Coordinates of C-alpha atoms in Angstrom, one line a residue:
X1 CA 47.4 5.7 -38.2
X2 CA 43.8 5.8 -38.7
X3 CA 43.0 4.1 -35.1
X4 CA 44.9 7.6 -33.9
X5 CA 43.7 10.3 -36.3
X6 CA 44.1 13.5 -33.6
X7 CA 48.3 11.8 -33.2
X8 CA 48.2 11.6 -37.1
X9 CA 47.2 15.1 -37.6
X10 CA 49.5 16.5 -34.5
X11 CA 52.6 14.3 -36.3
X12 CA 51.7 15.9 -40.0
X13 CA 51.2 19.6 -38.9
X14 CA 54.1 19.3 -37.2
X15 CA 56.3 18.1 -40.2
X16 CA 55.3 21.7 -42.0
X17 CA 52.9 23.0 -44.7
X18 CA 54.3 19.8 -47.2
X19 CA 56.2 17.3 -46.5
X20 CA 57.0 13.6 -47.8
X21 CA 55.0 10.6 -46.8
X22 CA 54.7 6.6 -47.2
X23 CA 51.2 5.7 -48.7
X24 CA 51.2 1.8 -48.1
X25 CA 54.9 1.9 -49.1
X26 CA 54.7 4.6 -51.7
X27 CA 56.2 7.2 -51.3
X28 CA 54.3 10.8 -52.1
X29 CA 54.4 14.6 -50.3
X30 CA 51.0 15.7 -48.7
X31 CA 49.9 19.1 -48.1
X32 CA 48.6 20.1 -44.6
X33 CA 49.1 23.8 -44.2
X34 CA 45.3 26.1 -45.7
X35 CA 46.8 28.8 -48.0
X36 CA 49.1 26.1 -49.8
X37 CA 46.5 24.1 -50.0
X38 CA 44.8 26.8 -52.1
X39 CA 47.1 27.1 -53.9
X40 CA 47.8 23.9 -55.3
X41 CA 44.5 23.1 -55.9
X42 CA 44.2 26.2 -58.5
X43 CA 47.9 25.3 -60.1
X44 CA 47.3 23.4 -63.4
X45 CA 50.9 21.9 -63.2
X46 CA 49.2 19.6 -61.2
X47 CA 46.8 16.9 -62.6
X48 CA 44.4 14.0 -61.9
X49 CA 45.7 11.8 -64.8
X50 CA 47.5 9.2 -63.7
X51 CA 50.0 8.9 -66.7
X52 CA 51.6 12.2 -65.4
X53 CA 52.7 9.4 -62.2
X54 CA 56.2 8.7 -62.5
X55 CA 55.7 5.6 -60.0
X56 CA 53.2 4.6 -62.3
X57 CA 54.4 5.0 -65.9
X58 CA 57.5 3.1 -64.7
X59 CA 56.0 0.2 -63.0
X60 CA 56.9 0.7 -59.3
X61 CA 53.0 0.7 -58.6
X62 CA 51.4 -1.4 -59.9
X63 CA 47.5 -2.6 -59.6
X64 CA 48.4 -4.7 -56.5
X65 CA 48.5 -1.3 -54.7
X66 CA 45.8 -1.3 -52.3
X67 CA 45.1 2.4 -53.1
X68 CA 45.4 2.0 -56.4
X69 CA 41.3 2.1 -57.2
X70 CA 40.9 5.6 -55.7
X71 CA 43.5 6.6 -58.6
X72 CA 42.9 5.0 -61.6
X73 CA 39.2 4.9 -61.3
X74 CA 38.4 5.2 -65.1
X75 CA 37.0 8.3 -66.9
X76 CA 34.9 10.7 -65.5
X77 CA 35.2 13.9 -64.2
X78 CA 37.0 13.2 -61.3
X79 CA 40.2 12.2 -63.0
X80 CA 40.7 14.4 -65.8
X81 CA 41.5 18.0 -65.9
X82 CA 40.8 21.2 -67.9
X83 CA 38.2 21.3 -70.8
X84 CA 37.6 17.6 -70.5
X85 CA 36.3 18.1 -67.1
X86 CA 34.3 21.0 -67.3
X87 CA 32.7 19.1 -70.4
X88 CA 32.4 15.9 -68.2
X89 CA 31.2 18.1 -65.0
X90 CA 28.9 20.6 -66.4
X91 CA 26.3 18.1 -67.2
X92 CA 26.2 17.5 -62.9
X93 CA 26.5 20.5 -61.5
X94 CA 23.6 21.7 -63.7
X95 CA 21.7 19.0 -62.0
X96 CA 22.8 20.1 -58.7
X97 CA 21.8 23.4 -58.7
X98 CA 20.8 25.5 -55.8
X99 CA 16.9 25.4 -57.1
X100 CA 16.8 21.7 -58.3
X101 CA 18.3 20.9 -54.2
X102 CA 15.6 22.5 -52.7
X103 CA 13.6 20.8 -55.0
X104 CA 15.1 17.1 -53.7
X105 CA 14.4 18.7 -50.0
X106 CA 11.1 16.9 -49.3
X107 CA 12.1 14.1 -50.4
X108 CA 15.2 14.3 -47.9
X109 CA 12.7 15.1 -45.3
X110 CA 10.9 12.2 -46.2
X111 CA 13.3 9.5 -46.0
X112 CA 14.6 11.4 -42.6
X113 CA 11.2 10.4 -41.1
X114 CA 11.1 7.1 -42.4
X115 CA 15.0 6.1 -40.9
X116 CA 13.9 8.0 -37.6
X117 CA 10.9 5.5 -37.3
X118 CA 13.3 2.6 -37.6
X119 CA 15.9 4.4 -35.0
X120 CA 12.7 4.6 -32.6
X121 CA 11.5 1.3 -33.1
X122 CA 15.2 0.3 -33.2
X123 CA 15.5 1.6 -29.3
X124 CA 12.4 1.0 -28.1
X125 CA 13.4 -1.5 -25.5
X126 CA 15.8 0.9 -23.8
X127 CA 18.7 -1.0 -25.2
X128 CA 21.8 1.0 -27.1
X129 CA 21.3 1.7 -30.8
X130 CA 24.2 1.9 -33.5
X131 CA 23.3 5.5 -35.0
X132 CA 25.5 4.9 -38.1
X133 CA 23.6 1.4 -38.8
X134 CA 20.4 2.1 -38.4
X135 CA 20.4 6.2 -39.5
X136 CA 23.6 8.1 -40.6
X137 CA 24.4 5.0 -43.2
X138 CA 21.0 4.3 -45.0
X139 CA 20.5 8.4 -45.4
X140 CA 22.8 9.5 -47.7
X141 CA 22.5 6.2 -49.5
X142 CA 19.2 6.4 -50.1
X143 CA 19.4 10.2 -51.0
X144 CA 22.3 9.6 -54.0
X145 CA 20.4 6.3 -55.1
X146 CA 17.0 8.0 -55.3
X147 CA 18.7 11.1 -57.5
X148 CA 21.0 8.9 -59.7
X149 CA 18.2 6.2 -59.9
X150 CA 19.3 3.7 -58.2
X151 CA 16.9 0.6 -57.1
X152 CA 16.6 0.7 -53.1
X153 CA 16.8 -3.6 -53.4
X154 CA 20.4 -3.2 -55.0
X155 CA 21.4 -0.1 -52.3
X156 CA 22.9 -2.5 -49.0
X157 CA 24.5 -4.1 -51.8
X158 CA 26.2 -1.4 -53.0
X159 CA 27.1 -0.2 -49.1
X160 CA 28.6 -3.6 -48.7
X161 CA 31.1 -2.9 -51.6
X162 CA 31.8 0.4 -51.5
X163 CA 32.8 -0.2 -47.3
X164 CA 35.0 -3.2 -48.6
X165 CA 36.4 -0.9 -51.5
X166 CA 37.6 1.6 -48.8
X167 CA 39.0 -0.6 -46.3
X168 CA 42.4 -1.5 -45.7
X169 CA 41.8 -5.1 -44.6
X170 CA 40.4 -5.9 -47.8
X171 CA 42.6 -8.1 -49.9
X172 CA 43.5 -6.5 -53.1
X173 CA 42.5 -9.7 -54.8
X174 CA 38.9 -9.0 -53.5
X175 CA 39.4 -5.1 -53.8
X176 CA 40.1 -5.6 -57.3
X177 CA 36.9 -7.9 -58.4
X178 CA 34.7 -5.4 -56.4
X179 CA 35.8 -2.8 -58.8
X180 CA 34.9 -5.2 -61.7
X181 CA 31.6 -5.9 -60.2
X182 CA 31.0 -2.2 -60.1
X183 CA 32.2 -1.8 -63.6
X184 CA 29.4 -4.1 -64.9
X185 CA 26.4 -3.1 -62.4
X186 CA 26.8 0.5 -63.1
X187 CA 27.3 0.0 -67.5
X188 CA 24.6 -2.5 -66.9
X189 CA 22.5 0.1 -65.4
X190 CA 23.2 2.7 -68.0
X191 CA 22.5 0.8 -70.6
X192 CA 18.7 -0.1 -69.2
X193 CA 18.4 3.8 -68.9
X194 CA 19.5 4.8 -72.4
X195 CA 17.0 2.6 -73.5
X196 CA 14.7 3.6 -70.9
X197 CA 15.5 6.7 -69.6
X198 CA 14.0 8.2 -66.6
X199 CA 13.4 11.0 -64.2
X200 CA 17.1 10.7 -62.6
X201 CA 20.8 12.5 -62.8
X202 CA 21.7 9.4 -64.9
X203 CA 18.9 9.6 -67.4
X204 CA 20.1 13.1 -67.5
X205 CA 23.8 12.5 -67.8
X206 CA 23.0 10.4 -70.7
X207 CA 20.6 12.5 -72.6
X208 CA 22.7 15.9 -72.1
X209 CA 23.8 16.9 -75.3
X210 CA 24.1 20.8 -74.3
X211 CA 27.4 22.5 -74.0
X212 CA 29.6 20.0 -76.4
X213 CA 30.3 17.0 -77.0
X214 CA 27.9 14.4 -74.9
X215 CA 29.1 12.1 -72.4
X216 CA 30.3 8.4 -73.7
X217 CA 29.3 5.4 -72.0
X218 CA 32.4 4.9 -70.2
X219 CA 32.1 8.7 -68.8
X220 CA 28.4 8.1 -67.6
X221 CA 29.7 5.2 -65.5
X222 CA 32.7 6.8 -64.3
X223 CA 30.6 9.7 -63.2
X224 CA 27.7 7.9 -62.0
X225 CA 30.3 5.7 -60.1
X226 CA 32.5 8.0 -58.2
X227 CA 29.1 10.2 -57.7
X228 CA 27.4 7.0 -55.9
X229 CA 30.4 6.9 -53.5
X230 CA 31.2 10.4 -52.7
X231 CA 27.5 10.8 -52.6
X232 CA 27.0 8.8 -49.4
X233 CA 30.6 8.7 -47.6
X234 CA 31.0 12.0 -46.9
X235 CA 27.8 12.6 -45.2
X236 CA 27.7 9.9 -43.2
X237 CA 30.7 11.0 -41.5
X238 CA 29.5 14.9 -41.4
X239 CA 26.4 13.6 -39.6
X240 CA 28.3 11.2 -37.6
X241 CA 30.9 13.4 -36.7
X242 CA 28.7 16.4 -35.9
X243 CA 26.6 14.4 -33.6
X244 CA 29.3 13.0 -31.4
X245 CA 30.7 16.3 -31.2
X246 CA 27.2 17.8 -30.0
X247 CA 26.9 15.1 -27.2
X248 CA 30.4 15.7 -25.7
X249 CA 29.9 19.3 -25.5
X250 CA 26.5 19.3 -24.0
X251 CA 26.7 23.5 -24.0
X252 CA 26.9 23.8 -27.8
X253 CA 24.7 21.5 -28.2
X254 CA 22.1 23.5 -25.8
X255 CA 23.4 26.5 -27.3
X256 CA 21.8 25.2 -31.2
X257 CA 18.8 23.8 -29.6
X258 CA 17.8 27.2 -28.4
X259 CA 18.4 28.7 -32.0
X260 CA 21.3 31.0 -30.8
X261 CA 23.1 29.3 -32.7
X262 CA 22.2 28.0 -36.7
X263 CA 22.7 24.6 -37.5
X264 CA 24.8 25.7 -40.7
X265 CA 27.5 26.8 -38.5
X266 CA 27.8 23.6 -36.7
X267 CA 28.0 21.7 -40.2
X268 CA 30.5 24.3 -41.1
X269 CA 32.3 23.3 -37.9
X270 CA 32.0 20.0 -37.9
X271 CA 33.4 19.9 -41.4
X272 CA 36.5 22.1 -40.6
X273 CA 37.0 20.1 -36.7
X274 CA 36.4 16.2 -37.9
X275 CA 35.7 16.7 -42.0
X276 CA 35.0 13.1 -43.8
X277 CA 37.8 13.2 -45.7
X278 CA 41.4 13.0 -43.8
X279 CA 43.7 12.4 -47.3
X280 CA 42.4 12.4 -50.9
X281 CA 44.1 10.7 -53.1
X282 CA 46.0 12.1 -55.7
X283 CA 47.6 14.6 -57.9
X284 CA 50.8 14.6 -59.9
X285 CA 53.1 17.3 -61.3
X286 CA 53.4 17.7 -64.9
X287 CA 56.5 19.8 -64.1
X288 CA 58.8 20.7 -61.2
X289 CA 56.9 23.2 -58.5
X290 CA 58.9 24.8 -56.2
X291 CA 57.4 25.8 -52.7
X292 CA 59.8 27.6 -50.7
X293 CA 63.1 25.7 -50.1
X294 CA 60.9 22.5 -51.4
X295 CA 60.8 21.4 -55.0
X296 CA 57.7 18.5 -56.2
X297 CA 59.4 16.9 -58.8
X298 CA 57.9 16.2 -62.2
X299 CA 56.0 12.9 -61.9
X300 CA 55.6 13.4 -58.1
X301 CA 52.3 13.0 -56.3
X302 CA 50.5 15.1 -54.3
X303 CA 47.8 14.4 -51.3
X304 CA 45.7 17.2 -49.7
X305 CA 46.0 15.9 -45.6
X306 CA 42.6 18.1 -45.3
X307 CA 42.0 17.3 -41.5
X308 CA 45.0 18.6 -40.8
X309 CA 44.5 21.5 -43.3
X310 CA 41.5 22.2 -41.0
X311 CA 43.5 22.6 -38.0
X312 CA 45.3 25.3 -39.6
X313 CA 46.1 27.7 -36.8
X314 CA 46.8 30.6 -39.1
X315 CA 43.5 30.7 -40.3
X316 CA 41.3 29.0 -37.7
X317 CA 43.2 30.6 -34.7
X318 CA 45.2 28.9 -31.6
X319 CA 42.6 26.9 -30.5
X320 CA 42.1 25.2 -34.0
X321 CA 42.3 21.8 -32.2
X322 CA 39.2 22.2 -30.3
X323 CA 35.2 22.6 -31.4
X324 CA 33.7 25.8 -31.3
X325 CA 30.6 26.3 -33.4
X326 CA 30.5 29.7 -32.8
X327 CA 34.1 29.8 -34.9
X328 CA 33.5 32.9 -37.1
X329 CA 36.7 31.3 -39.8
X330 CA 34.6 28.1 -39.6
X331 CA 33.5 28.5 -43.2
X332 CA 36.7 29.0 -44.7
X333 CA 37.2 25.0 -44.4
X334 CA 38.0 23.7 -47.9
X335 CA 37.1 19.8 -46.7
X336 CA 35.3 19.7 -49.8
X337 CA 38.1 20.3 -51.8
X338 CA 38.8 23.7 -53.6
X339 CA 39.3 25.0 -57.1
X340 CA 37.8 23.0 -60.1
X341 CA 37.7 19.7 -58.4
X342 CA 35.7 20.8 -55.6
X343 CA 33.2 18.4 -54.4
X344 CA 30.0 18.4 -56.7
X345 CA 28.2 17.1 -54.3
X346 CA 28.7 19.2 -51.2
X347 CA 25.9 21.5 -51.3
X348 CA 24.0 18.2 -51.2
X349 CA 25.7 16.9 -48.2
X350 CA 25.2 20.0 -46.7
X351 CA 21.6 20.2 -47.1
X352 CA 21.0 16.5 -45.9
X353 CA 23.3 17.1 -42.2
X354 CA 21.1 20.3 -42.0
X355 CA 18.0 18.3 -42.2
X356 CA 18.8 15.2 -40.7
X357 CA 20.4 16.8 -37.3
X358 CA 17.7 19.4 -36.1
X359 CA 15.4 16.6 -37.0
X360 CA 17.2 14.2 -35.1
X361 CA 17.8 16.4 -32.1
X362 CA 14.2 17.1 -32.5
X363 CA 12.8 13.6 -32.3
X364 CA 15.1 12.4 -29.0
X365 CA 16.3 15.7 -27.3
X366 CA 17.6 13.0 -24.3
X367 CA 20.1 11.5 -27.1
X368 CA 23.3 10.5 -24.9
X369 CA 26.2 8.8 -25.9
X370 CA 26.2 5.0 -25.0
X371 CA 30.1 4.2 -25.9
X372 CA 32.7 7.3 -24.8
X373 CA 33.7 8.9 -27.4
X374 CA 37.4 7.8 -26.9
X375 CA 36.7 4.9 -27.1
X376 CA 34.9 5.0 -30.4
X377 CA 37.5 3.1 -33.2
X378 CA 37.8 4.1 -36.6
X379 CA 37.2 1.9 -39.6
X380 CA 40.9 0.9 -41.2
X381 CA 40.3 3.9 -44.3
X382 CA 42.8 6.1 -44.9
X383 CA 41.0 8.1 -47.1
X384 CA 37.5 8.5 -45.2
X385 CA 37.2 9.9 -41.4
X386 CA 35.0 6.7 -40.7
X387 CA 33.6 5.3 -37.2
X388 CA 33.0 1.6 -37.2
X389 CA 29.9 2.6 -35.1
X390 CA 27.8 5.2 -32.3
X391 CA 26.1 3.8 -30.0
X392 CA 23.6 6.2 -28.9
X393 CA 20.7 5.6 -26.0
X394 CA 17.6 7.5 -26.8
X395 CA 16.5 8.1 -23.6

């Protein structure tokens, strides 16, 4: 239902805090209710390997699952659990500190101003400009590429397959060699940097040797891989998502310009209102976990519905469904995740959407809509909270 995410939401919240669902056939229960949510995330019955997948162990899914790449995605630290992922994310998150971000934040600045230039130049004839295209795409892209090392000449590239990987239309036939291609690009590219390493979270990934055992070739890539794409996705929806919601409420959106209201708290929001993430895919129980009258069976998987967990009326109030930046249980979204699979990289996604907004608001303070906002499609992702476009006029 992802041309009809607000009916999607209203169907699943409805259903209760879990219920069962049909992933592209398969069957699965998702979670939609906060404090459960919380809960599961923490409970170590529940894991990312998927060997502990009943469906999968026994042949009903198979790789021709369309889904199937956001699940078995190779090693890294996004699909194992316990002391093989603090050993595989340790060497990350130590890269990502809060000192070493505000060390990246002129260099965010930096390529803010450049991708404002092009918007400018872009709409300089009056005509309507696709903010996502020309701004909210190339931004995060960049950001990720320049701290993993990435070569800007190989970055559309990589947009082009990570927006083919994601979307539903794709033919698994396709999906499946753009997974390949990745395979090779990314080992290809960690093999130039372990001979020549560099000033980059790769170099870095591969030259950690602190803490235990040091990462394998295969982990690098798996890391570097899933970092790449969760790196750029999920901001360009934050930025995306937070500007459509300043433009159709022009009062909160006078309301930030005047500084009586901080940007943080319409991130905060925004991520809570219209997160980038609607379902991530997947855990499964290593035994059966009883939830009230329901019981997740062992080999059962689990998706965290996290737009709908961020409508959560017992913790955002009775008016969850609506955008209010001056929410006070704003922060308490999880759309990052929660527990020790939280996002890595949302601090980092954080501090680009509170650079890149103020200086966007900044540069064209006329900024209008050029497209209503319902009638602004989503891309076919089930996953990502994606717009195909937003068409903005400048002035």
């Amino acid at each position: 239902m992802v041309g009809d995410l607000a009916g999607e939401t209203a169907t699943l919240s409805a259903a209760g805090a879990i219920t069962r669902i049909e992933l592209l056939g398969v069957p699965a229960w998702t979670i939609t209710d906060h404090t459960v949510a919380r809960q599961l995330l923490t409970d170590t019955r529940l894991i990312k390997d998927i060997n502990a997948w009943k469906l999968w162990t026994d042949g009903v899914v198979t790789r021709q699952w369309p889904l199937i790449g956001m699940i078995d995605a190779g090693r890294s630290m996004f699909t194992v659990d316990g002391p093989e992922h603090r050993r595989l994310r340790i060497k990350t998150t130590q890269a990502l500190t809060p000192r070493r971000l505000e060390e990246l934040r002129p260099s965010i600045e930096r390529l803010t101003k450049e991708l404002l230039d092009d918007l400018d130049e872009a709409g300089n004839d009056g005509a309507a400009v696709d903010l996502k295209q020309v701004f909210a795409y190339p931004l995060p892209m960049r950001v990720i590429s320049e701290l993993m090392g990435v070569p800007r000449a190989d970055q559309p590239m990589l947009l082009e397959w990570y927006k083919k990987f994601f979307s539903m239309v794709t033919p698994q036939d396709e999906r499946l060699q753009i997974i390949e291609d990745m395979d090779v690009y990314f080992t290809e590219m960690v093999r130039r940097k372990t001979a020549e390493p560099g000033d980059d979270l790769t170099s870095a990934l591969i030259l950690a040797d602190e803490g235990g055992e040091p990462l394998t070739e295969e982990e690098v890539v798996g890391n570097l891989k899933a970092l790449v794409a969760a790196g750029h996705e999920t901001t360009v929806s934050l930025i995306l998502n937070a500007v459509r919601a300043l433009l159709t409420h022009p009062d909160q959106l006078a309301a930030v310009r005047a500084e009586e209201v901080e940007w943080k708290q319409v991130i905060e929001e925004t991520l809570r209102y219209d997160g980038p993430v609607t379902h991530l895919l997947m855990r499964f129980a290593t035994e059966d976990i009883t939830l009230g009258d329901t019981v997740i069976a062992k080999g059962d998987g689990v998706v965290m519905s996290y737009r709908a967990i961020g409508r959560d009326t017992a913790v955002f109030g009775d008016d969850a469904n609506d955008f209010d930046i001056t929410r006070p249980t704003a922060s308490r979204n999880i759309s990052f995740g929660y527990g020790p699979h939280i996002c890595p990289g949302a601090a980092l996604a954080r501090l680009e959407a509170s650079i890149g907004l103020p200086a966007l608001f900044d540069r064209f303070p006329n900024l209008t809509l050029a497209t209503p906002s319902d009638q602004i499609p989503n891309l076919p992702v089930m996953t990502q909270n994606d717009i195909a476009a937003l068409p903005i006029n400048l002035a």
